[in-house]
Amino acid sequence: MIRVIIFTVFIYFVSVQGKCFKRLEINGKCLCTCEPPFNTSVNLTVSTEKALMMCSLKCSQASNCVAYNFFRNFKQCQLFDRKLTKFSFIPGCVYYYEKVEPRNRTLRFSVDNVLVQFYVNGKNISVSDNFQNVSVWEKAKTYNLPDQLYNIAIKSYNDGNVGGLIARSLDDYVLTDRTWKCIKEANDDWYKIDFNDSSWPAAVNEIEKKHGNYFSKEDAANANWIYFLNGCNNTDCKVDFYCRKSFIGTFLELNM
Ligand SMILES: *[C@@H]1O[C@H](CO)[C@@H](O)[C@H](O)[C@H]1NC(C)=O
Ligand SMILES: *[C@@H]1O[C@H](CO)[C@@H](O)[C@H](O)[C@H]1NC(C)=O
Ligand SMILES: *[C@@H]1O[C@H](CO)[C@@H](O)[C@H](O)[C@H]1NC(C)=O
Ligand SMILES: *[C@@H]1O[C@H](CO)[C@@H](O)[C@H](O)[C@H]1NC(C)=O
Ligand SMILES: *[C@@H]1O[C@H](CO)[C@@H](O)[C@H](O)[C@H]1NC(C)=O
Ligand SMILES: *[C@@H]1O[C@H](CO)[C@@H](O)[C@H](O)[C@H]1NC(C)=O
Ligand SMILES: *[C@@H]1O[C@H](CO)[C@@H](O)[C@H](O)[C@H]1NC(C)=O
């Protein structure tokens, strides 16, 4: 009964403050950030649920707070004032971030030559069910992205000569450039959200590649054709290649 009342108060407060939080969860596992918070507090005199509620309230009330970690075992509350980029699976710890507004963001992209596999947030999006002209590189493909975007991973096949990937959302949130990573051979987990891609090289911008009619210069704007190398070198011309981009940052200590 007490919990029900507390929960009601919590909902009321959160709506008054206009902040709503969502827990970061991947494959049923909660993640936390290991970066330094701007405020840490512990309240051992209250229940775990109340401590969590108070943590949420603290973040709602602090104008600079955008996210918090809550350690259930220690009733510890950590507040963050910036976009975080490093996460781990830490037992008993849950990370909450301010829920994003619906964005209705459409990705427009093209691969040279064949779109083979397409993943968003680690989810395998069926190429045959979702795209047409998958082996016609002159035809741009579109896909409606989820509001909360964690990662994009695309496997393509280059059937000779210079290959590549170009992708952009109208708001430029997604934009192929050297912050993407491309490689010729990838291991089994390459498309996953929590895949450690720090050993992958930065994508190469293929500045000499023409946009063509299918993806006009206006459409492309600041997006670049990217590939794992610049140009084409015999065996590098007819190959599968893998490109990925993480929008939430890197994951640490994954084996728990
Ligand atoms: C954390 O925030 C509380 C108020 O919620 C404040 O009393 C305390 O001084 C802050 N601690 C630090 C280290 O800023
Ligand atoms: C812990 O929570 C109780 C109940 O809200 C409050 O009275 C007390 O001051 C809090 N202690 C600390 C250290 O924040
Ligand atoms: C999303 O955007 C597209 C074009 O930008 C528009 O046609 C569509 O109606 C929008 N959908 C929603 C749910 O707003
Ligand atoms: C994703 O789906 C495609 C087509 O069904 C399949 O070939 C591919 O192996 C799948 N990827 C993974 C990682 O299961
Ligand atoms: C693209 O796909 C559509 C629908 O499947 C088809 O009618 C069209 O002929 C294709 N275009 C090319 C160039 O293959
Ligand atoms: C092609 O291979 C040669 C020899 O390995 C190398 O020197 C050259 O830089 C390569 N060119 C491209 C475009 O990768
Ligand atoms: C991620 O990969 C890099 C390079 O391979 C390595 O140095 C780093 O320790 C890895 N991080 C984790 C948490 O596995």
mmCIF file of N, CA and C in Angstrom, residues 46 62 72 108 124 151 156 159 174 196 199 218 240 243:
data_model
loop_
_atom_site.group_PDB
_atom_site.id
_atom_site.type_symbol
_atom_site.label_atom_id
_atom_site.label_comp_id
_atom_site.label_asym_id
_atom_site.label_seq_id
_atom_site.Cartn_x
_atom_site.Cartn_y
_atom_site.Cartn_z
ATOM 1 N N VAL A 46 16.381 4.350 4.053
ATOM 2 C CA VAL A 46 15.117 4.064 3.358
ATOM 3 C C VAL A 46 15.209 2.742 2.596
ATOM 4 N N ALA A 62 17.036 18.396 -10.768
ATOM 5 C CA ALA A 62 18.260 19.103 -11.158
ATOM 6 C C ALA A 62 18.185 19.413 -12.653
ATOM 7 N N ARG A 72 21.458 -0.853 -6.620
ATOM 8 C CA ARG A 72 20.449 -1.372 -5.689
ATOM 9 C C ARG A 72 21.078 -1.837 -4.370
ATOM 10 N N ARG A 108 18.141 7.067 -45.252
ATOM 11 C CA ARG A 108 18.221 6.879 -46.701
ATOM 12 C C ARG A 108 19.650 6.429 -46.981
ATOM 13 N N ASN A 124 18.253 -8.082 -36.462
ATOM 14 C CA ASN A 124 18.414 -8.474 -37.858
ATOM 15 C C ASN A 124 17.169 -8.044 -38.638
ATOM 16 N N ASN A 151 22.626 1.426 -32.517
ATOM 17 C CA ASN A 151 23.648 1.194 -33.547
ATOM 18 C C ASN A 151 23.038 0.784 -34.881
ATOM 19 N N SER A 156 27.647 -5.564 -46.826
ATOM 20 C CA SER A 156 27.419 -5.360 -48.256
ATOM 21 C C SER A 156 28.388 -6.228 -49.050
ATOM 22 N N ASP A 159 30.879 -5.912 -55.947
ATOM 23 C CA ASP A 159 31.062 -6.805 -57.092
ATOM 24 C C ASP A 159 32.064 -6.239 -58.101
ATOM 25 N N VAL A 174 22.272 10.693 -38.532
ATOM 26 C CA VAL A 174 23.007 9.593 -39.147
ATOM 27 C C VAL A 174 23.659 10.130 -40.410
ATOM 28 N N ASN A 196 32.586 -4.788 -29.257
ATOM 29 C CA ASN A 196 33.734 -3.884 -29.067
ATOM 30 C C ASN A 196 34.422 -3.678 -30.419
ATOM 31 N N SER A 199 38.945 -2.169 -32.279
ATOM 32 C CA SER A 199 40.066 -2.629 -33.118
ATOM 33 C C SER A 199 39.766 -2.419 -34.613
ATOM 34 N N GLU A 218 22.420 16.898 -53.230
ATOM 35 C CA GLU A 218 21.586 17.539 -52.207
ATOM 36 C C GLU A 218 21.158 16.515 -51.162
ATOM 37 N N ASP A 240 32.876 -9.054 -49.607
ATOM 38 C CA ASP A 240 31.902 -8.584 -48.617
ATOM 39 C C ASP A 240 32.614 -7.531 -47.800
ATOM 40 N N CYS A 243 30.185 -2.431 -42.354
ATOM 41 C CA CYS A 243 30.304 -1.087 -41.772
ATOM 42 C C CYS A 243 29.371 -0.987 -40.580
#
